[in-house]
PDB file of C-alpha atoms in Angstrom:
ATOM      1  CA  UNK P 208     -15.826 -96.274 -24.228  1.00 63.00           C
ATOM      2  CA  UNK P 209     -16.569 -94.080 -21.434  1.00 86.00           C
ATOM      3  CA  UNK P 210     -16.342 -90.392 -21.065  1.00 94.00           C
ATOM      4  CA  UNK P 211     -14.903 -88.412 -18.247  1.00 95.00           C
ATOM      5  CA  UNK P 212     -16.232 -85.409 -17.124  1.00 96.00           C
ATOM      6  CA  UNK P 213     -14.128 -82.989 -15.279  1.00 95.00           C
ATOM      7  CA  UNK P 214     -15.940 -79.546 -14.376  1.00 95.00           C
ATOM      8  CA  UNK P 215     -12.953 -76.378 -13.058  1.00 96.00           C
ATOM      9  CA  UNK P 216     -13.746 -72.658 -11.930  1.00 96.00           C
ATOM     10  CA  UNK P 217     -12.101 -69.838 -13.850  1.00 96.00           C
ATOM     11  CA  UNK P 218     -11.850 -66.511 -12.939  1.00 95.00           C
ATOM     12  CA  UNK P 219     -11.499 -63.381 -15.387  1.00 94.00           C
ATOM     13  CA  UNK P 220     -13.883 -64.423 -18.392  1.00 94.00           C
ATOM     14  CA  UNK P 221     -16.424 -61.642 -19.695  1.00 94.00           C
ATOM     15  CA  UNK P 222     -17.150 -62.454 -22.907  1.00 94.00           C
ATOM     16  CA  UNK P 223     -18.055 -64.833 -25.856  1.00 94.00           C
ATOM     17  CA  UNK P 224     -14.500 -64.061 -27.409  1.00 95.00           C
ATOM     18  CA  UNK P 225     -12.917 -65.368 -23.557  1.00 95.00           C
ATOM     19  CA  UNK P 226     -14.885 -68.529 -24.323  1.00 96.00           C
ATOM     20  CA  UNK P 227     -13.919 -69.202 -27.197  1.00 97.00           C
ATOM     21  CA  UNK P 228     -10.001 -68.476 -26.136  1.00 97.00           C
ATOM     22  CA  UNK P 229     -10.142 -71.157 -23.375  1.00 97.00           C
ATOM     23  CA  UNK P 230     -12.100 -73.942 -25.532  1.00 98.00           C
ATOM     24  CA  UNK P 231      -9.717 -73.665 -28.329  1.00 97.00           C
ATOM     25  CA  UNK P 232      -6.743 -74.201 -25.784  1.00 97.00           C
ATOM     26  CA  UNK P 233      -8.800 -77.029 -23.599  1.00 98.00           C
ATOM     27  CA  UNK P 234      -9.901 -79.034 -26.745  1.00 97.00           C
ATOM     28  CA  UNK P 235      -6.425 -79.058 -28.104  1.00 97.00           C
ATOM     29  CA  UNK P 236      -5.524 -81.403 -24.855  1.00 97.00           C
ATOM     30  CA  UNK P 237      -5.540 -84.761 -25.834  1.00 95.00           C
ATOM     31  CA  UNK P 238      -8.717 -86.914 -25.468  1.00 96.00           C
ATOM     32  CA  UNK P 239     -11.338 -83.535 -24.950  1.00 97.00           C
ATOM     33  CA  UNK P 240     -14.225 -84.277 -27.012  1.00 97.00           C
ATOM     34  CA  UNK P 241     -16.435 -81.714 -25.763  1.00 97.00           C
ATOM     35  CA  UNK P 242     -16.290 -78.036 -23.335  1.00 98.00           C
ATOM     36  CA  UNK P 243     -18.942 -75.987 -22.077  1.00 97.00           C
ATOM     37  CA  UNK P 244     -18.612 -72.491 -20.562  1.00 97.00           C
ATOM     38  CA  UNK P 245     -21.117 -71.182 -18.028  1.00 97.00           C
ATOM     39  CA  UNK P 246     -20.398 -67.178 -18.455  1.00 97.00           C
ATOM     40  CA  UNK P 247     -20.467 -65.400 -15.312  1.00 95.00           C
ATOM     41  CA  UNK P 248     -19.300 -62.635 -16.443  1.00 89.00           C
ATOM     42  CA  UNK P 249     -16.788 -60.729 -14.221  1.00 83.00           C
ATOM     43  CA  UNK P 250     -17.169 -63.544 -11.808  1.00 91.00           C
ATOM     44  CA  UNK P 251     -16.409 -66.713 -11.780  1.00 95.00           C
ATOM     45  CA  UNK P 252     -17.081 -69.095 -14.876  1.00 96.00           C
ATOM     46  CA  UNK P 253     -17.638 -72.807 -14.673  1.00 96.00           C
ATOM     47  CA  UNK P 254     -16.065 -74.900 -17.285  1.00 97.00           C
ATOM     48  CA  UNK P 255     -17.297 -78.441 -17.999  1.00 97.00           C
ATOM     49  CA  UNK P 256     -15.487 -80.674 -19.628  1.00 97.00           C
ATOM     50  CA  UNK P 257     -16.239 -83.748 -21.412  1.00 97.00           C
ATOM     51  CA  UNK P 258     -12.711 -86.596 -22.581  1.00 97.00           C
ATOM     52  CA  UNK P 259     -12.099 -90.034 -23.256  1.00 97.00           C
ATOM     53  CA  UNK P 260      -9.818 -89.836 -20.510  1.00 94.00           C
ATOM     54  CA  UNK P 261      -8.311 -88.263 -17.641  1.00 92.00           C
ATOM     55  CA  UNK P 262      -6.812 -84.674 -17.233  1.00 94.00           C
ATOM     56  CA  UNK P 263      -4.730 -84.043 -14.860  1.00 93.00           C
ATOM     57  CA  UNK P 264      -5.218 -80.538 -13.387  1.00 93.00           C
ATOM     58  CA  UNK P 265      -2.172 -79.135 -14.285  1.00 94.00           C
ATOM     59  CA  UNK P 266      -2.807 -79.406 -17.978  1.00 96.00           C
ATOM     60  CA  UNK P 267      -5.815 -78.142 -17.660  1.00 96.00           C
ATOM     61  CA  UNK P 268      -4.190 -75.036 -15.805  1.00 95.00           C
ATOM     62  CA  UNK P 269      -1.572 -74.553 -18.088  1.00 97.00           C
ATOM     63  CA  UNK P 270      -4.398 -74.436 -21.031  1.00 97.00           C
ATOM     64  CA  UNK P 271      -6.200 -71.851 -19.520  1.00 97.00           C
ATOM     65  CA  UNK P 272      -2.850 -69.882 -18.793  1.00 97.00           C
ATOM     66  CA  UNK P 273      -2.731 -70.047 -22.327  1.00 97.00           C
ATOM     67  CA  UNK P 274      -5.655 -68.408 -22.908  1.00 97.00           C
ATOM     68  CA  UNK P 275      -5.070 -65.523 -20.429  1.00 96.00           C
ATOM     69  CA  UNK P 276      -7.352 -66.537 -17.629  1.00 96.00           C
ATOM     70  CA  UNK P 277      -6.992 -68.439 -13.967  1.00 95.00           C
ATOM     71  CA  UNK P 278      -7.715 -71.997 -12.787  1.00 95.00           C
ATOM     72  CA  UNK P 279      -9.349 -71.106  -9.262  1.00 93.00           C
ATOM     73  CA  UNK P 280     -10.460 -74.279  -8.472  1.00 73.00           C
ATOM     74  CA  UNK P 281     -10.436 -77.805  -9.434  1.00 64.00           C
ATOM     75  CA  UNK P 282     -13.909 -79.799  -8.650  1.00 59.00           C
ATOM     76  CA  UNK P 283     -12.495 -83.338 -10.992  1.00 51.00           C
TER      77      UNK P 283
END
């Protein structure tokens, strides 16, 4: 089976407890196996994330709404 890496931009993360909020949200989506954070902290953070198949954007948004941060660009 083949994995599907989708990598978005999220604004407003600081800290280790911001990514742990928006993992726990991103691997509750069906079919996420696997997300790494790249902390910029006060910047923008790149998210990487690995499924068994594909995301559509707007869930991703809405799980990192969940979590309290921004979607500011999607590079799937």
């Amino acid at each position: 089976m083949s994995t599907i890496t989708t990598t978005v931009s999220v604004s407003g993360m600081t800290c280790g407890h911001c990514i742990s909020s928006v993992s726990e949200e991103i691997e509750s989506l069906a079919g996420v196996e696997e997300v790494d954070v790249d902390l910029n902290a006060g910047g923008i953070s790149t998210v990487t994330i690995t499924s068994s198949q594909e995301l559509s954007p707007a869930e991703i948004g809405e799980a990192v709404a969940e979590a309290g941060y921004l979607v500011v660009a999607n590079n799937a």
